[in-house]
Amino acid sequence: EAGVAQSPRYKIIEKRQSVAFWCNPISGHATLYWYQQILGQGPKLLIQFQNNGVVDDSQLPKDRFSAERLKGVDSTLKIQPAKLEDSAVYLCASSWGGGARNEQFFGPGTRLTVL
Amino acid sequence: GNSVTQMEGPVTLSEEAFLTINCTYTATGYPSLFWYVQYPGEGLQLLLKATKADDKGSNKGFEATYRKETTSFHLEKGSVQVSDSAVYFCALSDSNGANNLFFGTGTRLTVIP
């Protein structure tokens, strides 16, 4: 079974530029998550989708971050414009459903460096 | 609110030593508790979990018991191997059905031969 795919793996941009990350979840997984992991910290949830609807985006900085999951499969996370403090690893995860008993499977992450 | 406090690292042990990584939590309701592991160059993987008080999760020789009275979920292994070198994250999932994970800061373990 293929795992969660993410691209690109690495990205370096200058502040005020835009960047987009892509995630392809495990086939059949209805729930998709984006996490931000700043160096030395644990991952922090940014947004959760159930199919193509948003379940929780309370931690998403909506003035600069946006995410979509058209057709309930792939998802993109965008930052526009980027700030220095956005340097982090962005993790995508998926699960069969949204309940606490559904294991989340994580992708390898995209490491973003903002200069 | 929900939060996880994890033992500061890094931790360096000799092969076959006993491992304990402490984890305590604050949560509303009855959370599920998890340990995730991140091996060098790889993504986060679920190591073990416990969904209710007094449950013991176990996998690959690691164990952790859900202690509601002390709000703890300490990770233990009786004899570590070099291949256990990784970063370990304690996490909780709130009980409101959304399955949002709240992670600790991670503990880096290095096992030397």
Short mmCIF file of N, CA and C in Angstrom, two decimals, chain A:
data_model
loop_
_atom_site.label_atom_id
_atom_site.label_comp_id
_atom_site.label_asym_id
_atom_site.label_seq_id
_atom_site.Cartn_x
_atom_site.Cartn_y
_atom_site.Cartn_z
N GLU A 1 0.86 -1.21 0.00
CA GLU A 1 0.00 0.00 0.00
C GLU A 1 0.88 1.24 0.00
N ALA A 2 0.64 2.14 -0.97
CA ALA A 2 1.44 3.35 -1.04
C ALA A 2 1.10 4.24 0.15
N GLY A 3 2.13 4.95 0.62
CA GLY A 3 1.93 5.84 1.76
C GLY A 3 1.48 7.21 1.31
N VAL A 4 1.51 8.15 2.24
CA VAL A 4 1.16 9.53 1.95
C VAL A 4 2.32 10.16 1.17
N ALA A 5 2.01 10.77 0.05
CA ALA A 5 3.04 11.40 -0.78
C ALA A 5 2.98 12.91 -0.63
N GLN A 6 4.15 13.52 -0.58
CA GLN A 6 4.22 14.98 -0.49
C GLN A 6 5.29 15.48 -1.44
N SER A 7 5.04 16.67 -1.97
CA SER A 7 6.07 17.31 -2.78
C SER A 7 5.91 18.82 -2.70
N PRO A 8 7.00 19.58 -2.88
CA PRO A 8 8.37 19.06 -2.97
C PRO A 8 8.87 18.61 -1.60
N ARG A 9 10.01 18.00 -1.53
CA ARG A 9 10.58 17.61 -0.25
C ARG A 9 11.28 18.78 0.42
N TYR A 10 11.84 19.66 -0.38
CA TYR A 10 12.55 20.82 0.15
C TYR A 10 12.19 22.05 -0.70
N LYS A 11 12.14 23.20 -0.02
CA LYS A 11 11.87 24.44 -0.73
C LYS A 11 12.54 25.58 0.01
N ILE A 12 13.23 26.40 -0.75
CA ILE A 12 13.86 27.59 -0.19
C ILE A 12 13.31 28.80 -0.92
N ILE A 13 12.78 29.76 -0.18
CA ILE A 13 12.23 30.97 -0.79
C ILE A 13 12.66 32.17 0.03
N GLU A 14 12.45 33.35 -0.53
CA GLU A 14 12.71 34.57 0.22
C GLU A 14 11.40 35.06 0.82
N LYS A 15 11.54 35.82 1.90
CA LYS A 15 10.33 36.33 2.55
C LYS A 15 9.53 37.17 1.56
N ARG A 16 8.24 37.13 1.76
CA ARG A 16 7.24 37.80 0.93
C ARG A 16 6.94 37.05 -0.37
N GLN A 17 7.67 35.98 -0.65
CA GLN A 17 7.32 35.16 -1.80
C GLN A 17 6.18 34.20 -1.44
N SER A 18 5.66 33.54 -2.46
CA SER A 18 4.59 32.56 -2.26
C SER A 18 5.14 31.17 -2.45
N VAL A 19 4.47 30.21 -1.83
CA VAL A 19 4.90 28.82 -1.97
C VAL A 19 3.67 27.92 -1.81
N ALA A 20 3.71 26.77 -2.47
CA ALA A 20 2.61 25.81 -2.37
C ALA A 20 3.17 24.41 -2.17
N PHE A 21 2.47 23.65 -1.35
CA PHE A 21 2.85 22.28 -1.08
C PHE A 21 1.70 21.37 -1.50
N TRP A 22 2.06 20.17 -1.92
CA TRP A 22 1.06 19.23 -2.42
C TRP A 22 1.09 17.95 -1.60
N CYS A 23 -0.08 17.36 -1.40
CA CYS A 23 -0.19 16.12 -0.64
C CYS A 23 -1.17 15.18 -1.33
N ASN A 24 -0.76 13.93 -1.46
CA ASN A 24 -1.65 12.88 -1.96
C ASN A 24 -1.82 11.84 -0.85
N PRO A 25 -3.00 11.72 -0.27
CA PRO A 25 -3.17 10.81 0.86
C PRO A 25 -3.24 9.35 0.42
N ILE A 26 -3.28 8.48 1.39
CA ILE A 26 -3.45 7.06 1.11
C ILE A 26 -4.83 6.86 0.47
N SER A 27 -4.88 6.01 -0.53
CA SER A 27 -6.13 5.79 -1.26
C SER A 27 -7.24 5.35 -0.32
N GLY A 28 -8.38 6.04 -0.43
CA GLY A 28 -9.53 5.68 0.39
C GLY A 28 -9.63 6.41 1.71
N HIS A 29 -8.58 7.13 2.08
CA HIS A 29 -8.62 7.88 3.33
C HIS A 29 -9.45 9.15 3.17
N ALA A 30 -10.47 9.27 4.00
CA ALA A 30 -11.38 10.41 3.88
C ALA A 30 -10.86 11.65 4.58
N THR A 31 -10.02 11.46 5.58
CA THR A 31 -9.59 12.58 6.41
C THR A 31 -8.14 12.93 6.11
N LEU A 32 -7.89 14.20 5.95
CA LEU A 32 -6.54 14.68 5.63
C LEU A 32 -6.18 15.83 6.56
N TYR A 33 -4.93 15.83 7.00
CA TYR A 33 -4.46 16.83 7.96
C TYR A 33 -3.19 17.48 7.43
N TRP A 34 -3.03 18.77 7.75
CA TRP A 34 -1.76 19.46 7.55
C TRP A 34 -1.24 19.91 8.92
N TYR A 35 0.02 19.59 9.18
CA TYR A 35 0.69 20.00 10.41
C TYR A 35 1.91 20.86 10.07
N GLN A 36 2.24 21.76 10.99
CA GLN A 36 3.47 22.54 10.90
C GLN A 36 4.39 22.11 12.03
N GLN A 37 5.62 21.74 11.69
CA GLN A 37 6.59 21.35 12.71
C GLN A 37 7.79 22.27 12.65
N ILE A 38 7.85 23.19 13.60
CA ILE A 38 8.99 24.09 13.71
C ILE A 38 10.13 23.36 14.41
N LEU A 39 11.34 23.66 14.01
CA LEU A 39 12.52 22.96 14.55
C LEU A 39 12.50 22.97 16.07
N GLY A 40 12.66 21.79 16.66
CA GLY A 40 12.70 21.67 18.12
C GLY A 40 11.34 21.58 18.78
N GLN A 41 10.27 21.57 17.98
CA GLN A 41 8.92 21.49 18.53
C GLN A 41 8.19 20.29 17.94
N GLY A 42 7.09 19.93 18.55
CA GLY A 42 6.24 18.90 17.99
C GLY A 42 5.35 19.46 16.91
N PRO A 43 4.82 18.61 16.06
CA PRO A 43 3.90 19.09 15.02
C PRO A 43 2.67 19.75 15.63
N LYS A 44 2.19 20.78 14.92
CA LYS A 44 0.99 21.50 15.33
C LYS A 44 0.00 21.45 14.18
N LEU A 45 -1.23 21.04 14.49
CA LEU A 45 -2.25 20.94 13.45
C LEU A 45 -2.60 22.32 12.89
N LEU A 46 -2.61 22.40 11.56
CA LEU A 46 -3.05 23.63 10.89
C LEU A 46 -4.49 23.51 10.42
N ILE A 47 -4.81 22.39 9.77
CA ILE A 47 -6.13 22.23 9.20
C ILE A 47 -6.44 20.75 9.03
N GLN A 48 -7.72 20.43 9.18
CA GLN A 48 -8.20 19.06 8.98
C GLN A 48 -9.37 19.08 8.00
N PHE A 49 -9.30 18.20 7.01
CA PHE A 49 -10.38 18.03 6.05
C PHE A 49 -11.06 16.67 6.25
N GLN A 50 -12.35 16.66 6.07
CA GLN A 50 -13.10 15.41 5.97
C GLN A 50 -13.69 15.43 4.56
N ASN A 51 -13.18 14.52 3.71
CA ASN A 51 -13.47 14.59 2.27
C ASN A 51 -13.05 15.98 1.77
N ASN A 52 -13.92 16.76 1.18
CA ASN A 52 -13.47 18.08 0.71
C ASN A 52 -13.95 19.22 1.59
N GLY A 53 -14.46 18.88 2.79
CA GLY A 53 -14.91 19.91 3.71
C GLY A 53 -13.94 20.11 4.85
N VAL A 54 -13.86 21.34 5.35
CA VAL A 54 -12.96 21.67 6.46
C VAL A 54 -13.63 21.33 7.79
N VAL A 55 -12.93 20.52 8.60
CA VAL A 55 -13.42 20.16 9.93
C VAL A 55 -12.91 21.14 10.98
N ASP A 56 -11.62 21.48 10.88
CA ASP A 56 -11.00 22.36 11.86
C ASP A 56 -9.89 23.14 11.19
N ASP A 57 -9.98 24.44 11.21
CA ASP A 57 -8.89 25.29 10.71
C ASP A 57 -8.60 26.40 11.71
N SER A 58 -8.87 26.13 12.98
CA SER A 58 -8.74 27.16 14.01
C SER A 58 -7.29 27.61 14.21
N GLN A 59 -6.31 26.78 13.87
CA GLN A 59 -4.90 27.14 14.06
C GLN A 59 -4.25 27.60 12.76
N LEU A 60 -5.00 27.75 11.72
CA LEU A 60 -4.44 28.18 10.43
C LEU A 60 -4.40 29.71 10.38
N PRO A 61 -3.22 30.29 10.16
CA PRO A 61 -3.13 31.76 10.02
C PRO A 61 -3.74 32.20 8.69
N LYS A 62 -4.99 32.51 8.72
CA LYS A 62 -5.75 32.66 7.48
C LYS A 62 -5.39 33.92 6.68
N ASP A 63 -4.63 34.82 7.32
CA ASP A 63 -4.23 36.01 6.56
C ASP A 63 -3.17 35.67 5.52
N ARG A 64 -2.48 34.54 5.71
CA ARG A 64 -1.41 34.20 4.77
C ARG A 64 -1.45 32.76 4.30
N PHE A 65 -2.10 31.89 5.07
CA PHE A 65 -2.16 30.47 4.73
C PHE A 65 -3.54 30.14 4.15
N SER A 66 -3.53 29.26 3.15
CA SER A 66 -4.79 28.74 2.63
C SER A 66 -4.58 27.28 2.24
N ALA A 67 -5.64 26.52 2.28
CA ALA A 67 -5.56 25.11 1.90
C ALA A 67 -6.85 24.71 1.24
N GLU A 68 -6.73 23.77 0.33
CA GLU A 68 -7.92 23.24 -0.33
C GLU A 68 -7.75 21.76 -0.60
N ARG A 69 -8.88 21.10 -0.72
CA ARG A 69 -8.88 19.69 -1.02
C ARG A 69 -10.02 19.44 -2.01
N LEU A 70 -9.79 19.86 -3.21
CA LEU A 70 -10.78 19.70 -4.25
C LEU A 70 -10.98 18.22 -4.55
N LYS A 71 -12.19 17.82 -4.76
CA LYS A 71 -12.56 16.45 -5.09
C LYS A 71 -12.27 15.46 -3.96
N GLY A 72 -11.90 15.97 -2.80
CA GLY A 72 -11.75 15.10 -1.64
C GLY A 72 -10.58 14.14 -1.69
N VAL A 73 -9.59 14.42 -2.53
CA VAL A 73 -8.43 13.52 -2.60
C VAL A 73 -7.16 14.32 -2.29
N ASP A 74 -6.48 14.81 -3.34
CA ASP A 74 -5.26 15.60 -3.14
C ASP A 74 -5.57 16.91 -2.43
N SER A 75 -4.51 17.44 -1.81
CA SER A 75 -4.66 18.73 -1.14
C SER A 75 -3.45 19.60 -1.41
N THR A 76 -3.66 20.91 -1.41
CA THR A 76 -2.55 21.85 -1.49
C THR A 76 -2.63 22.82 -0.33
N LEU A 77 -1.48 23.18 0.18
CA LEU A 77 -1.35 24.19 1.23
C LEU A 77 -0.51 25.32 0.65
N LYS A 78 -0.99 26.54 0.77
CA LYS A 78 -0.29 27.69 0.20
C LYS A 78 0.02 28.71 1.28
N ILE A 79 1.17 29.35 1.12
CA ILE A 79 1.55 30.46 1.99
C ILE A 79 1.83 31.66 1.09
N GLN A 80 1.15 32.78 1.40
CA GLN A 80 1.30 33.96 0.57
C GLN A 80 0.93 35.20 1.36
N PRO A 81 1.88 36.08 1.69
CA PRO A 81 3.32 35.97 1.49
C PRO A 81 3.99 35.27 2.66
N ALA A 82 5.13 34.65 2.42
CA ALA A 82 5.83 33.93 3.47
C ALA A 82 6.60 34.89 4.38
N LYS A 83 6.71 34.49 5.66
CA LYS A 83 7.50 35.21 6.63
C LYS A 83 8.63 34.30 7.13
N LEU A 84 9.62 34.91 7.75
CA LEU A 84 10.76 34.12 8.25
C LEU A 84 10.28 33.02 9.21
N GLU A 85 9.28 33.35 10.04
CA GLU A 85 8.82 32.38 11.04
C GLU A 85 8.04 31.21 10.46
N ASP A 86 7.81 31.23 9.15
CA ASP A 86 7.15 30.10 8.50
C ASP A 86 8.12 28.97 8.18
N SER A 87 9.40 29.20 8.41
CA SER A 87 10.39 28.14 8.19
C SER A 87 10.06 26.97 9.10
N ALA A 88 9.82 25.80 8.51
CA ALA A 88 9.35 24.65 9.26
C ALA A 88 9.25 23.46 8.31
N VAL A 89 8.92 22.31 8.87
CA VAL A 89 8.55 21.16 8.06
C VAL A 89 7.03 21.08 8.06
N TYR A 90 6.46 20.95 6.87
CA TYR A 90 5.01 20.86 6.74
C TYR A 90 4.66 19.40 6.45
N LEU A 91 3.91 18.83 7.37
CA LEU A 91 3.56 17.42 7.32
C LEU A 91 2.11 17.25 6.89
N CYS A 92 1.90 16.30 6.03
CA CYS A 92 0.55 15.91 5.65
C CYS A 92 0.30 14.52 6.24
N ALA A 93 -0.90 14.30 6.72
CA ALA A 93 -1.29 13.00 7.25
C ALA A 93 -2.69 12.66 6.76
N SER A 94 -3.01 11.37 6.75
CA SER A 94 -4.37 10.97 6.38
C SER A 94 -4.82 9.81 7.26
N SER A 95 -6.14 9.64 7.35
CA SER A 95 -6.71 8.53 8.11
C SER A 95 -8.03 8.14 7.47
N TRP A 96 -8.51 6.95 7.81
CA TRP A 96 -9.77 6.48 7.23
C TRP A 96 -10.90 7.41 7.59
N GLY A 97 -10.95 7.81 8.85
CA GLY A 97 -12.01 8.69 9.28
C GLY A 97 -11.49 9.66 10.31
N GLY A 98 -12.40 10.44 10.89
CA GLY A 98 -11.97 11.49 11.79
C GLY A 98 -11.98 11.11 13.26
N GLY A 99 -12.44 9.94 13.61
CA GLY A 99 -12.50 9.57 15.01
C GLY A 99 -11.14 9.30 15.59
N ALA A 100 -11.06 9.39 16.95
CA ALA A 100 -9.78 9.24 17.63
C ALA A 100 -9.17 7.85 17.47
N ARG A 101 -9.96 6.86 17.10
CA ARG A 101 -9.43 5.51 16.96
C ARG A 101 -8.85 5.25 15.58
N ASN A 102 -8.91 6.26 14.69
CA ASN A 102 -8.37 6.08 13.34
C ASN A 102 -6.94 6.57 13.29
N GLU A 103 -6.03 5.66 13.03
CA GLU A 103 -4.61 6.00 13.00
C GLU A 103 -4.31 6.98 11.89
N GLN A 104 -3.49 7.99 12.21
CA GLN A 104 -3.04 8.93 11.20
C GLN A 104 -1.71 8.43 10.62
N PHE A 105 -1.61 8.45 9.31
CA PHE A 105 -0.39 8.06 8.60
C PHE A 105 0.23 9.33 8.02
N PHE A 106 1.52 9.50 8.30
CA PHE A 106 2.19 10.74 7.93
C PHE A 106 3.05 10.58 6.69
N GLY A 107 3.10 11.64 5.90
CA GLY A 107 4.01 11.71 4.79
C GLY A 107 5.40 12.15 5.26
N PRO A 108 6.38 12.20 4.33
CA PRO A 108 7.76 12.54 4.71
C PRO A 108 7.96 14.02 5.02
N GLY A 109 7.00 14.85 4.64
CA GLY A 109 7.10 16.27 4.94
C GLY A 109 7.80 17.08 3.87
N THR A 110 7.52 18.38 3.88
CA THR A 110 8.22 19.35 3.03
C THR A 110 8.94 20.33 3.95
N ARG A 111 10.25 20.40 3.79
CA ARG A 111 11.03 21.33 4.62
C ARG A 111 11.11 22.68 3.91
N LEU A 112 10.54 23.70 4.53
CA LEU A 112 10.54 25.06 3.96
C LEU A 112 11.53 25.92 4.71
N THR A 113 12.38 26.58 3.96
CA THR A 113 13.29 27.57 4.53
C THR A 113 12.96 28.92 3.91
N VAL A 114 12.66 29.90 4.76
CA VAL A 114 12.36 31.26 4.30
C VAL A 114 13.53 32.15 4.68
N LEU A 115 14.15 32.76 3.66
CA LEU A 115 15.34 33.60 3.89
C LEU A 115 14.98 35.09 3.91
#
